GROMACS .gro file of N, CA and C in nm:
model
  495
    1MET      N    1   1.289   1.941  -5.225
    1MET     CA    2   1.288   1.944  -5.069
    1MET      C    3   1.331   1.797  -5.060
    2THR      N    4   1.412   1.825  -4.897
    2THR     CA    5   1.454   1.689  -4.860
    2THR      C    6   1.380   1.631  -4.738
    3GLU      N    7   1.372   1.532  -4.706
    3GLU     CA    8   1.285   1.446  -4.616
    3GLU      C    9   1.447   1.404  -4.497
    4SER      N   10   1.359   1.432  -4.392
    4SER     CA   11   1.493   1.415  -4.281
    4SER      C   12   1.433   1.271  -4.218
    5THR      N   13   1.537   1.177  -4.230
    5THR     CA   14   1.537   1.045  -4.210
    5THR      C   15   1.583   1.025  -4.089
    6SER      N   16   1.616   1.143  -4.007
    6SER     CA   17   1.662   1.113  -3.855
    6SER      C   18   1.521   1.084  -3.751
    7GLN      N   19   1.569   1.028  -3.648
    7GLN     CA   20   1.480   1.019  -3.554
    7GLN      C   21   1.445   1.129  -3.446
    8PRO      N   22   1.340   1.154  -3.404
    8PRO     CA   23   1.322   1.210  -3.313
    8PRO      C   24   1.386   1.180  -3.186
    9PRO      N   25   1.464   1.305  -3.125
    9PRO     CA   26   1.529   1.252  -2.971
    9PRO      C   27   1.435   1.172  -2.865
   10SER      N   28   1.520   1.101  -2.807
   10SER     CA   29   1.431   0.964  -2.752
   10SER      C   30   1.429   1.086  -2.606
   11ILE      N   31   1.272   1.044  -2.540
   11ILE     CA   32   1.261   1.098  -2.413
   11ILE      C   33   1.246   0.967  -2.295
   12GLU      N   34   1.371   1.029  -2.167
   12GLU     CA   35   1.358   0.931  -2.108
   12GLU      C   36   1.225   0.951  -2.008
   13ALA      N   37   1.134   0.859  -1.960
   13ALA     CA   38   1.051   0.834  -1.865
   13ALA      C   39   1.010   0.764  -1.776
   14TRP      N   40   1.035   0.772  -1.665
   14TRP     CA   41   0.997   0.677  -1.558
   14TRP      C   42   0.878   0.694  -1.523
   15PRO      N   43   0.806   0.614  -1.445
   15PRO     CA   44   0.662   0.577  -1.387
   15PRO      C   45   0.692   0.645  -1.248
   16ILE      N   46   0.574   0.738  -1.193
   16ILE     CA   47   0.591   0.821  -1.094
   16ILE      C   48   0.569   0.684  -0.962
   17PRO      N   49   0.609   0.647  -0.880
   17PRO     CA   50   0.602   0.531  -0.796
   17PRO      C   51   0.446   0.552  -0.700
   18GLU      N   52   0.370   0.480  -0.705
   18GLU     CA   53   0.247   0.475  -0.626
   18GLU      C   54   0.290   0.526  -0.453
   19GLY      N   55   0.221   0.638  -0.450
   19GLY     CA   56   0.187   0.687  -0.310
   19GLY      C   57   0.333   0.809  -0.324
   20ALA      N   58   0.381   0.832  -0.436
   20ALA     CA   59   0.500   0.972  -0.452
   20ALA      C   60   0.378   1.088  -0.422
   21VAL      N   61   0.468   1.196  -0.373
   21VAL     CA   62   0.402   1.298  -0.370
   21VAL      C   63   0.421   1.425  -0.456
   22LEU      N   64   0.356   1.485  -0.522
   22LEU     CA   65   0.346   1.564  -0.616
   22LEU      C   66   0.326   1.723  -0.531
   23LEU      N   67   0.442   1.803  -0.579
   23LEU     CA   68   0.465   1.923  -0.482
   23LEU      C   69   0.418   2.011  -0.581
   24ASP      N   70   0.338   2.108  -0.529
   24ASP     CA   71   0.338   2.278  -0.625
   24ASP      C   72   0.415   2.389  -0.568
   25ASP      N   73   0.468   2.423  -0.663
   25ASP     CA   74   0.632   2.519  -0.636
   25ASP      C   75   0.647   2.548  -0.458
   26PRO      N   76   0.738   2.445  -0.444
   26PRO     CA   77   0.795   2.440  -0.345
   26PRO      C   78   0.897   2.515  -0.271
   27ASN      N   79   0.924   2.629  -0.383
   27ASN     CA   80   1.039   2.716  -0.314
   27ASN      C   81   1.208   2.675  -0.296
   28THR      N   82   1.204   2.540  -0.338
   28THR     CA   83   1.344   2.524  -0.268
   28THR      C   84   1.377   2.388  -0.369
   29SER      N   85   1.478   2.356  -0.393
   29SER     CA   86   1.555   2.254  -0.518
   29SER      C   87   1.627   2.132  -0.396
   30SER      N   88   1.664   2.147  -0.282
   30SER     CA   89   1.750   2.082  -0.205
   30SER      C   90   1.650   1.955  -0.178
   31TRP      N   91   1.689   1.825  -0.196
   31TRP     CA   92   1.655   1.683  -0.181
   31TRP      C   93   1.618   1.686  -0.024
   32ARG      N   94   1.640   1.764   0.075
   32ARG     CA   95   1.639   1.739   0.183
   32ARG      C   96   1.526   1.842   0.214
   33GLY      N   97   1.490   1.966   0.126
   33GLY     CA   98   1.415   2.067   0.159
   33GLY      C   99   1.273   2.011   0.105
   34LEU      N  100   1.286   1.952   0.003
   34LEU     CA  101   1.140   1.883  -0.067
   34LEU      C  102   1.102   1.773  -0.021
   35SER      N  103   1.183   1.710   0.026
   35SER     CA  104   1.116   1.577   0.138
   35SER      C  105   1.071   1.593   0.270
   36ILE      N  106   1.117   1.744   0.336
   36ILE     CA  107   1.030   1.759   0.459
   36ILE      C  108   0.933   1.822   0.410
   37ILE      N  109   0.908   1.897   0.300
   37ILE     CA  110   0.745   1.997   0.244
   37ILE      C  111   0.685   1.860   0.225
   38ALA      N  112   0.697   1.757   0.145
   38ALA     CA  113   0.659   1.657   0.130
   38ALA      C  114   0.609   1.564   0.217
   39LEU      N  115   0.682   1.558   0.358
   39LEU     CA  116   0.598   1.514   0.454
   39LEU      C  117   0.511   1.592   0.512
   40ARG      N  118   0.550   1.704   0.549
   40ARG     CA  119   0.407   1.829   0.613
   40ARG      C  120   0.297   1.823   0.479
   41GLN      N  121   0.313   1.772   0.383
   41GLN     CA  122   0.215   1.756   0.267
   41GLN      C  123   0.137   1.659   0.326
   42ILE      N  124   0.154   1.567   0.329
   42ILE     CA  125   0.104   1.432   0.399
   42ILE      C  126   0.044   1.451   0.497
   43LEU      N  127   0.074   1.497   0.619
   43LEU     CA  128   0.050   1.535   0.707
   43LEU      C  129  -0.088   1.597   0.719
   44LYS      N  130  -0.081   1.733   0.630
   44LYS     CA  131  -0.183   1.775   0.595
   44LYS      C  132  -0.312   1.724   0.528
   45GLU      N  133  -0.245   1.641   0.459
   45GLU     CA  134  -0.338   1.581   0.347
   45GLU      C  135  -0.423   1.483   0.422
   46ARG      N  136  -0.353   1.396   0.526
   46ARG     CA  137  -0.425   1.322   0.597
   46ARG      C  138  -0.484   1.370   0.734
   47ASN      N  139  -0.456   1.480   0.771
   47ASN     CA  140  -0.533   1.542   0.901
   47ASN      C  141  -0.456   1.504   1.016
   48LEU      N  142  -0.309   1.493   0.987
   48LEU     CA  143  -0.265   1.451   1.123
   48LEU      C  144  -0.200   1.560   1.180
   49ASN      N  145  -0.256   1.576   1.297
   49ASN     CA  146  -0.151   1.694   1.389
   49ASN      C  147  -0.061   1.675   1.467
   50LEU      N  148   0.025   1.631   1.376
   50LEU     CA  149   0.181   1.543   1.463
   50LEU      C  150   0.305   1.660   1.455
   51PRO      N  151   0.347   1.665   1.591
   51PRO     CA  152   0.451   1.750   1.571
   51PRO      C  153   0.592   1.774   1.521
   52LEU      N  154   0.631   1.825   1.411
   52LEU     CA  155   0.739   1.819   1.331
   52LEU      C  156   0.849   1.902   1.316
   53ASN      N  157   0.936   1.878   1.400
   53ASN     CA  158   1.036   1.987   1.389
   53ASN      C  159   1.138   1.965   1.300
   54ALA      N  160   1.144   1.980   1.153
   54ALA     CA  161   1.203   1.977   1.081
   54ALA      C  162   1.260   2.079   0.993
   55GLN      N  163   1.386   2.124   1.011
   55GLN     CA  164   1.431   2.251   0.899
   55GLN      C  165   1.485   2.193   0.775
   56LEU      N  166   1.449   2.295   0.680
   56LEU     CA  167   1.488   2.256   0.535
   56LEU      C  168   1.641   2.290   0.495
   57GLU      N  169   1.685   2.274   0.597
   57GLU     CA  170   1.875   2.331   0.547
   57GLU      C  171   1.948   2.284   0.483
   58ILE      N  172   1.985   2.341   0.407
   58ILE     CA  173   2.054   2.279   0.244
   58ILE      C  174   2.171   2.303   0.300
   59LYS      N  175   2.247   2.313   0.382
   59LYS     CA  176   2.389   2.310   0.451
   59LYS      C  177   2.402   2.189   0.533
   60LYS      N  178   2.292   2.129   0.618
   60LYS     CA  179   2.311   2.046   0.709
   60LYS      C  180   2.213   1.922   0.663
   61PRO      N  181   2.206   1.836   0.560
   61PRO     CA  182   2.117   1.771   0.477
   61PRO      C  183   2.110   1.622   0.577
   62GLU      N  184   2.221   1.616   0.677
   62GLU     CA  185   2.255   1.491   0.778
   62GLU      C  186   2.148   1.500   0.910
   63ARG      N  187   2.118   1.661   0.916
   63ARG     CA  188   2.067   1.693   1.059
   63ARG      C  189   1.924   1.605   1.100
   64ILE      N  190   1.927   1.563   1.244
   64ILE     CA  191   1.831   1.487   1.237
   64ILE      C  192   1.706   1.592   1.320
   65PHE      N  193   1.597   1.528   1.270
   65PHE     CA  194   1.459   1.595   1.347
   65PHE      C  195   1.388   1.553   1.398
   66SER      N  196   1.326   1.593   1.507
   66SER     CA  197   1.219   1.558   1.579
   66SER      C  198   1.079   1.519   1.524
   67PHE      N  199   1.033   1.418   1.481
   67PHE     CA  200   0.862   1.395   1.462
   67PHE      C  201   0.799   1.331   1.549
   68ASN      N  202   0.746   1.395   1.646
   68ASN     CA  203   0.641   1.349   1.739
   68ASN      C  204   0.730   1.279   1.853
   69ARG      N  205   0.846   1.361   1.879
   69ARG     CA  206   0.930   1.325   2.009
   69ARG      C  207   1.031   1.225   1.933
   70PHE      N  208   1.028   1.153   1.811
   70PHE     CA  209   1.116   1.066   1.770
   70PHE      C  210   1.204   1.128   1.700
   71ALA      N  211   1.299   1.104   1.697
   71ALA     CA  212   1.436   1.145   1.636
   71ALA      C  213   1.455   1.085   1.510
   72VAL      N  214   1.477   1.137   1.394
   72VAL     CA  215   1.472   1.099   1.273
   72VAL      C  216   1.575   1.117   1.200
   73GLN      N  217   1.636   1.051   1.096
   73GLN     CA  218   1.748   1.096   0.990
   73GLN      C  219   1.672   1.075   0.858
   74LEU      N  220   1.690   1.177   0.811
   74LEU     CA  221   1.661   1.166   0.669
   74LEU      C  222   1.747   1.125   0.581
   75ALA      N  223   1.762   1.031   0.482
   75ALA     CA  224   1.873   1.004   0.368
   75ALA      C  225   1.776   1.015   0.248
   76THR      N  226   1.855   1.085   0.148
   76THR     CA  227   1.793   1.114   0.022
   76THR      C  228   1.882   1.050  -0.085
   77SER      N  229   1.781   1.015  -0.184
   77SER     CA  230   1.874   0.994  -0.320
   77SER      C  231   1.809   1.038  -0.431
   78GLY      N  232   1.794   1.019  -0.558
   78GLY     CA  233   1.773   1.078  -0.697
   78GLY      C  234   1.641   0.945  -0.663
   79ILE      N  235   1.560   0.994  -0.769
   79ILE     CA  236   1.398   0.944  -0.762
   79ILE      C  237   1.428   0.792  -0.857
   80THR      N  238   1.547   0.796  -0.922
   80THR     CA  239   1.546   0.662  -0.994
   80THR      C  240   1.666   0.623  -0.955
   81SER      N  241   1.756   0.641  -0.844
   81SER     CA  242   1.843   0.563  -0.781
   81SER      C  243   1.818   0.431  -0.699
   82ASP      N  244   1.927   0.331  -0.711
   82ASP     CA  245   1.900   0.201  -0.640
   82ASP      C  246   1.971   0.198  -0.492
   83GLU      N  247   2.013   0.310  -0.487
   83GLU     CA  248   2.085   0.306  -0.334
   83GLU      C  249   2.066   0.451  -0.271
   84ILE      N  250   2.078   0.412  -0.147
   84ILE     CA  251   2.122   0.544  -0.065
   84ILE      C  252   2.229   0.585   0.004
   85ILE      N  253   2.251   0.698   0.049
   85ILE     CA  254   2.384   0.718   0.087
   85ILE      C  255   2.361   0.776   0.221
   86ILE      N  256   2.378   0.714   0.341
   86ILE     CA  257   2.330   0.735   0.462
   86ILE      C  258   2.456   0.804   0.535
   87PRO      N  259   2.474   0.900   0.573
   87PRO     CA  260   2.572   0.976   0.637
   87PRO      C  261   2.607   0.917   0.804
   88LEU      N  262   2.696   0.897   0.840
   88LEU     CA  263   2.674   0.831   0.980
   88LEU      C  264   2.785   0.907   1.117
   89ASN      N  265   2.775   1.028   1.073
   89ASN     CA  266   2.857   1.107   1.206
   89ASN      C  267   2.764   1.036   1.363
   90GLN      N  268   2.608   1.107   1.309
   90GLN     CA  269   2.534   1.066   1.436
   90GLN      C  270   2.499   0.918   1.501
   91TRP      N  271   2.536   0.854   1.398
   91TRP     CA  272   2.541   0.696   1.456
   91TRP      C  273   2.679   0.650   1.562
   92TYR      N  274   2.758   0.764   1.557
   92TYR     CA  275   2.902   0.719   1.653
   92TYR      C  276   2.894   0.804   1.771
   93ARG      N  277   2.768   0.867   1.794
   93ARG     CA  278   2.749   0.937   1.917
   93ARG      C  279   2.694   0.867   2.007
   94ARG      N  280   2.704   0.825   2.079
   94ARG     CA  281   2.648   0.769   2.219
   94ARG      C  282   2.534   0.873   2.259
   95GLY      N  283   2.391   0.799   2.282
   95GLY     CA  284   2.279   0.884   2.313
   95GLY      C  285   2.210   0.976   2.202
   96SER      N  286   2.275   1.003   2.089
   96SER     CA  287   2.225   1.093   1.994
   96SER      C  288   2.201   1.032   1.887
   97ALA      N  289   2.214   0.899   1.883
   97ALA     CA  290   2.181   0.806   1.748
   97ALA      C  291   2.004   0.824   1.694
   98PRO      N  292   1.964   0.865   1.572
   98PRO     CA  293   1.828   0.868   1.555
   98PRO      C  294   1.779   0.710   1.574
   99GLN      N  295   1.624   0.746   1.591
   99GLN     CA  296   1.537   0.615   1.610
   99GLN      C  297   1.527   0.559   1.478
  100LEU      N  298   1.517   0.676   1.406
  100LEU     CA  299   1.434   0.607   1.294
  100LEU      C  300   1.535   0.673   1.145
  101LEU      N  301   1.510   0.599   1.021
  101LEU     CA  302   1.579   0.582   0.950
  101LEU      C  303   1.482   0.634   0.824
  102LEU      N  304   1.448   0.762   0.772
  102LEU     CA  305   1.362   0.771   0.647
  102LEU      C  306   1.440   0.785   0.559
  103ALA      N  307   1.374   0.705   0.460
  103ALA     CA  308   1.464   0.699   0.302
  103ALA      C  309   1.341   0.797   0.163
  104ALA      N  310   1.406   0.867   0.110
  104ALA     CA  311   1.350   0.946   0.050
  104ALA      C  312   1.403   0.970  -0.100
  105GLN      N  313   1.327   0.948  -0.202
  105GLN     CA  314   1.366   0.943  -0.323
  105GLN      C  315   1.309   1.049  -0.406
  106VAL      N  316   1.416   1.186  -0.446
  106VAL     CA  317   1.321   1.291  -0.530
  106VAL      C  318   1.356   1.314  -0.652
  107ASP      N  319   1.285   1.370  -0.719
  107ASP     CA  320   1.310   1.403  -0.878
  107ASP      C  321   1.301   1.591  -0.843
  108ASP      N  322   1.379   1.631  -0.852
  108ASP     CA  323   1.389   1.766  -0.787
  108ASP      C  324   1.357   1.876  -0.923
  109GLU      N  325   1.333   1.781  -1.054
  109GLU     CA  326   1.302   1.884  -1.203
  109GLU      C  327   1.145   1.874  -1.188
  110ASN      N  328   1.059   1.767  -1.109
  110ASN     CA  329   0.942   1.773  -1.129
  110ASN      C  330   0.866   1.738  -0.992
  111ASN      N  331   0.953   1.796  -0.886
  111ASN     CA  332   0.927   1.785  -0.760
  111ASN      C  333   0.806   1.676  -0.725
  112VAL      N  334   0.842   1.569  -0.737
  112VAL     CA  335   0.813   1.457  -0.705
  112VAL      C  336   0.912   1.393  -0.584
  113VAL      N  337   0.826   1.343  -0.461
  113VAL     CA  338   0.933   1.284  -0.370
  113VAL      C  339   0.832   1.152  -0.322
  114TYR      N  340   0.901   1.029  -0.340
  114TYR     CA  341   0.863   0.911  -0.300
  114TYR      C  342   0.927   0.864  -0.162
  115PHE      N  343   0.865   0.845  -0.066
  115PHE     CA  344   0.934   0.789   0.063
  115PHE      C  345   0.943   0.605   0.061
  116PRO      N  346   1.029   0.514   0.013
  116PRO     CA  347   1.026   0.366   0.009
  116PRO      C  348   1.025   0.300   0.139
  117GLY      N  349   1.025   0.385   0.254
  117GLY     CA  350   1.045   0.332   0.344
  117GLY      C  351   1.142   0.376   0.472
  118VAL      N  352   1.104   0.276   0.586
  118VAL     CA  353   1.215   0.333   0.718
  118VAL      C  354   1.247   0.217   0.773
  119LEU      N  355   1.375   0.234   0.849
  119LEU     CA  356   1.415   0.135   0.931
  119LEU      C  357   1.446   0.180   1.082
  120THR      N  358   1.393   0.120   1.160
  120THR     CA  359   1.459   0.164   1.314
  120THR      C  360   1.603   0.157   1.320
  121GLY      N  361   1.615   0.210   1.436
  121GLY     CA  362   1.769   0.212   1.483
  121GLY      C  363   1.825   0.073   1.480
  122PRO      N  364   1.807  -0.023   1.564
  122PRO     CA  365   1.822  -0.139   1.586
  122PRO      C  366   1.827  -0.202   1.460
  123GLU      N  367   1.727  -0.192   1.356
  123GLU     CA  368   1.731  -0.271   1.212
  123GLU      C  369   1.864  -0.255   1.156
  124PHE      N  370   1.843  -0.092   1.158
  124PHE     CA  371   1.996  -0.059   1.105
  124PHE      C  372   2.088  -0.073   1.116
  125GLU      N  373   2.122  -0.069   1.278
  125GLU     CA  374   2.286  -0.158   1.291
  125GLU      C  375   2.273  -0.307   1.313
  126ALA      N  376   2.164  -0.347   1.288
  126ALA     CA  377   2.162  -0.527   1.283
  126ALA      C  378   2.215  -0.522   1.105
  127LEU      N  379   2.149  -0.458   1.040
  127LEU     CA  380   2.204  -0.458   0.888
  127LEU      C  381   2.334  -0.475   0.879
  128LEU      N  382   2.391  -0.358   0.949
  128LEU     CA  383   2.533  -0.294   0.913
  128LEU      C  384   2.645  -0.351   1.010
  129ALA      N  385   2.630  -0.395   1.099
  129ALA     CA  386   2.676  -0.420   1.214
  129ALA      C  387   2.818  -0.459   1.164
  130LYS      N  388   2.862  -0.567   1.082
  130LYS     CA  389   2.980  -0.585   0.996
  130LYS      C  390   3.051  -0.503   0.904
  131ARG      N  391   2.964  -0.385   0.890
  131ARG     CA  392   3.009  -0.288   0.794
  131ARG      C  393   3.039  -0.166   0.854
  132LEU      N  394   3.020  -0.130   0.948
  132LEU     CA  395   3.036  -0.013   1.039
  132LEU      C  396   3.197  -0.004   1.100
  133ASN      N  397   3.278   0.033   1.035
  133ASN     CA  398   3.393   0.036   1.093
  133ASN      C  399   3.481   0.187   1.078
  134LYS      N  400   3.413   0.270   1.125
  134LYS     CA  401   3.436   0.407   1.157
  134LYS      C  402   3.442   0.504   1.013
  135LYS      N  403   3.358   0.440   0.927
  135LYS     CA  404   3.313   0.531   0.779
  135LYS      C  405   3.251   0.632   0.809
  136GLU      N  406   3.274   0.729   0.727
  136GLU     CA  407   3.174   0.876   0.749
  136GLU      C  408   3.020   0.804   0.662
  137GLU      N  409   3.029   0.764   0.587
  137GLU     CA  410   2.916   0.710   0.533
  137GLU      C  411   2.911   0.573   0.464
  138ILE      N  412   2.750   0.545   0.450
  138ILE     CA  413   2.766   0.379   0.392
  138ILE      C  414   2.604   0.385   0.293
  139SER      N  415   2.648   0.271   0.208
  139SER     CA  416   2.517   0.297   0.093
  139SER      C  417   2.440   0.188   0.109
  140LEU      N  418   2.279   0.195   0.120
  140LEU     CA  419   2.212   0.054   0.133
  140LEU      C  420   2.129   0.101  -0.012
  141SER      N  421   2.058  -0.039  -0.036
  141SER     CA  422   1.971  -0.081  -0.119
  141SER      C  423   1.840  -0.002  -0.076
  142VAL      N  424   1.796   0.086  -0.182
  142VAL     CA  425   1.649   0.131  -0.178
  142VAL      C  426   1.575  -0.007  -0.103
  143ASN      N  427   1.565  -0.110  -0.137
  143ASN     CA  428   1.468  -0.236  -0.112
  143ASN      C  429   1.483  -0.261   0.040
  144ASP      N  430   1.600  -0.227   0.131
  144ASP     CA  431   1.614  -0.227   0.231
  144ASP      C  432   1.526  -0.166   0.338
  145PHE      N  433   1.456  -0.061   0.284
  145PHE     CA  434   1.379   0.021   0.350
  145PHE      C  435   1.229  -0.044   0.341
  146GLN      N  436   1.146  -0.043   0.445
  146GLN     CA  437   1.076  -0.089   0.413
  146GLN      C  438   0.916  -0.011   0.442
  147GLY      N  439   0.798  -0.048   0.409
  147GLY     CA  440   0.670   0.003   0.454
  147GLY      C  441   0.626   0.140   0.414
  148GLY      N  442   0.691   0.198   0.310
  148GLY     CA  443   0.681   0.338   0.284
  148GLY      C  444   0.703   0.455   0.387
  149ILE      N  445   0.590   0.540   0.345
  149ILE     CA  446   0.546   0.660   0.457
  149ILE      C  447   0.453   0.614   0.564
  150ASP      N  448   0.397   0.513   0.536
  150ASP     CA  449   0.290   0.472   0.621
  150ASP      C  450   0.336   0.363   0.731
  151ARG      N  451   0.485   0.352   0.714
  151ARG     CA  452   0.537   0.267   0.835
  151ARG      C  453   0.608   0.388   0.928
  152LEU      N  454   0.632   0.460   0.894
  152LEU     CA  455   0.697   0.610   0.951
  152LEU      C  456   0.532   0.655   1.055
  153ILE      N  457   0.494   0.678   0.991
  153ILE     CA  458   0.335   0.768   1.065
  153ILE      C  459   0.329   0.653   1.151
  154SER      N  460   0.302   0.491   1.151
  154SER     CA  461   0.254   0.413   1.220
  154SER      C  462   0.345   0.421   1.341
  155PHE      N  463   0.484   0.459   1.317
  155PHE     CA  464   0.553   0.434   1.430
  155PHE      C  465   0.548   0.529   1.561
  156VAL      N  466   0.540   0.670   1.471
  156VAL     CA  467   0.530   0.780   1.526
  156VAL      C  468   0.407   0.818   1.620
  157ARG      N  469   0.303   0.761   1.554
  157ARG     CA  470   0.141   0.781   1.636
  157ARG      C  471   0.131   0.671   1.718
  158ILE      N  472   0.158   0.560   1.745
  158ILE     CA  473   0.158   0.435   1.790
  158ILE      C  474   0.223   0.439   1.942
  159LEU      N  475   0.397   0.453   1.867
  159LEU     CA  476   0.481   0.394   1.974
  159LEU      C  477   0.520   0.516   2.044
  160GLU      N  478   0.576   0.469   2.136
  160GLU     CA  479   0.579   0.555   2.258
  160GLU      C  480   0.751   0.613   2.223
  161PRO      N  481   0.825   0.703   2.223
  161PRO     CA  482   0.992   0.722   2.136
  161PRO      C  483   1.065   0.623   2.281
  162ALA      N  484   1.042   0.610   2.388
  162ALA     CA  485   1.157   0.484   2.450
  162ALA      C  486   1.143   0.380   2.427
  163SER      N  487   1.047   0.321   2.316
  163SER     CA  488   1.013   0.188   2.258
  163SER      C  489   1.095   0.156   2.149
  164ILE      N  490   1.188   0.248   2.076
  164ILE     CA  491   1.272   0.223   2.001
  164ILE      C  492   1.430   0.314   2.062
  165PRO      N  493   1.515   0.252   2.058
  165PRO     CA  494   1.646   0.264   2.159
  165PRO      C  495   1.697   0.366   2.027
   0.00000   0.00000   0.00000
């Protein structure tokens, strides 16, 4: 009898971030779709009746949605990514730039979504003022987004849409 001296294959594991949403059979694997479903689940769990007009569209992941009358752009990345790519086409249109930019990190294999934070339109523009030279997209560190999902919910519950240009 021969003994095997080979090591078992290593398994990559990462801790689920505190505050991440675990989804039950979401019927989609798109990062946008999973993020929208997670946002709806958070609203349901917290018993918040806030209007959320967001589509699960796979073909237009950069599409802006309305959340309690605020224009929100969703930017997604993989759950272990250090950066998030933001499509900029909406930011160049006068009068149609998002008021809020929500970051979502997604693990589509395990149906986990984590919202590291949000930036207001003015915060985003100030952060990138010197880097926006008609680029189609830009990459930001996940650490640039602040406050998690609670910051987004606070903004849309407390503020009036006109308070964020």
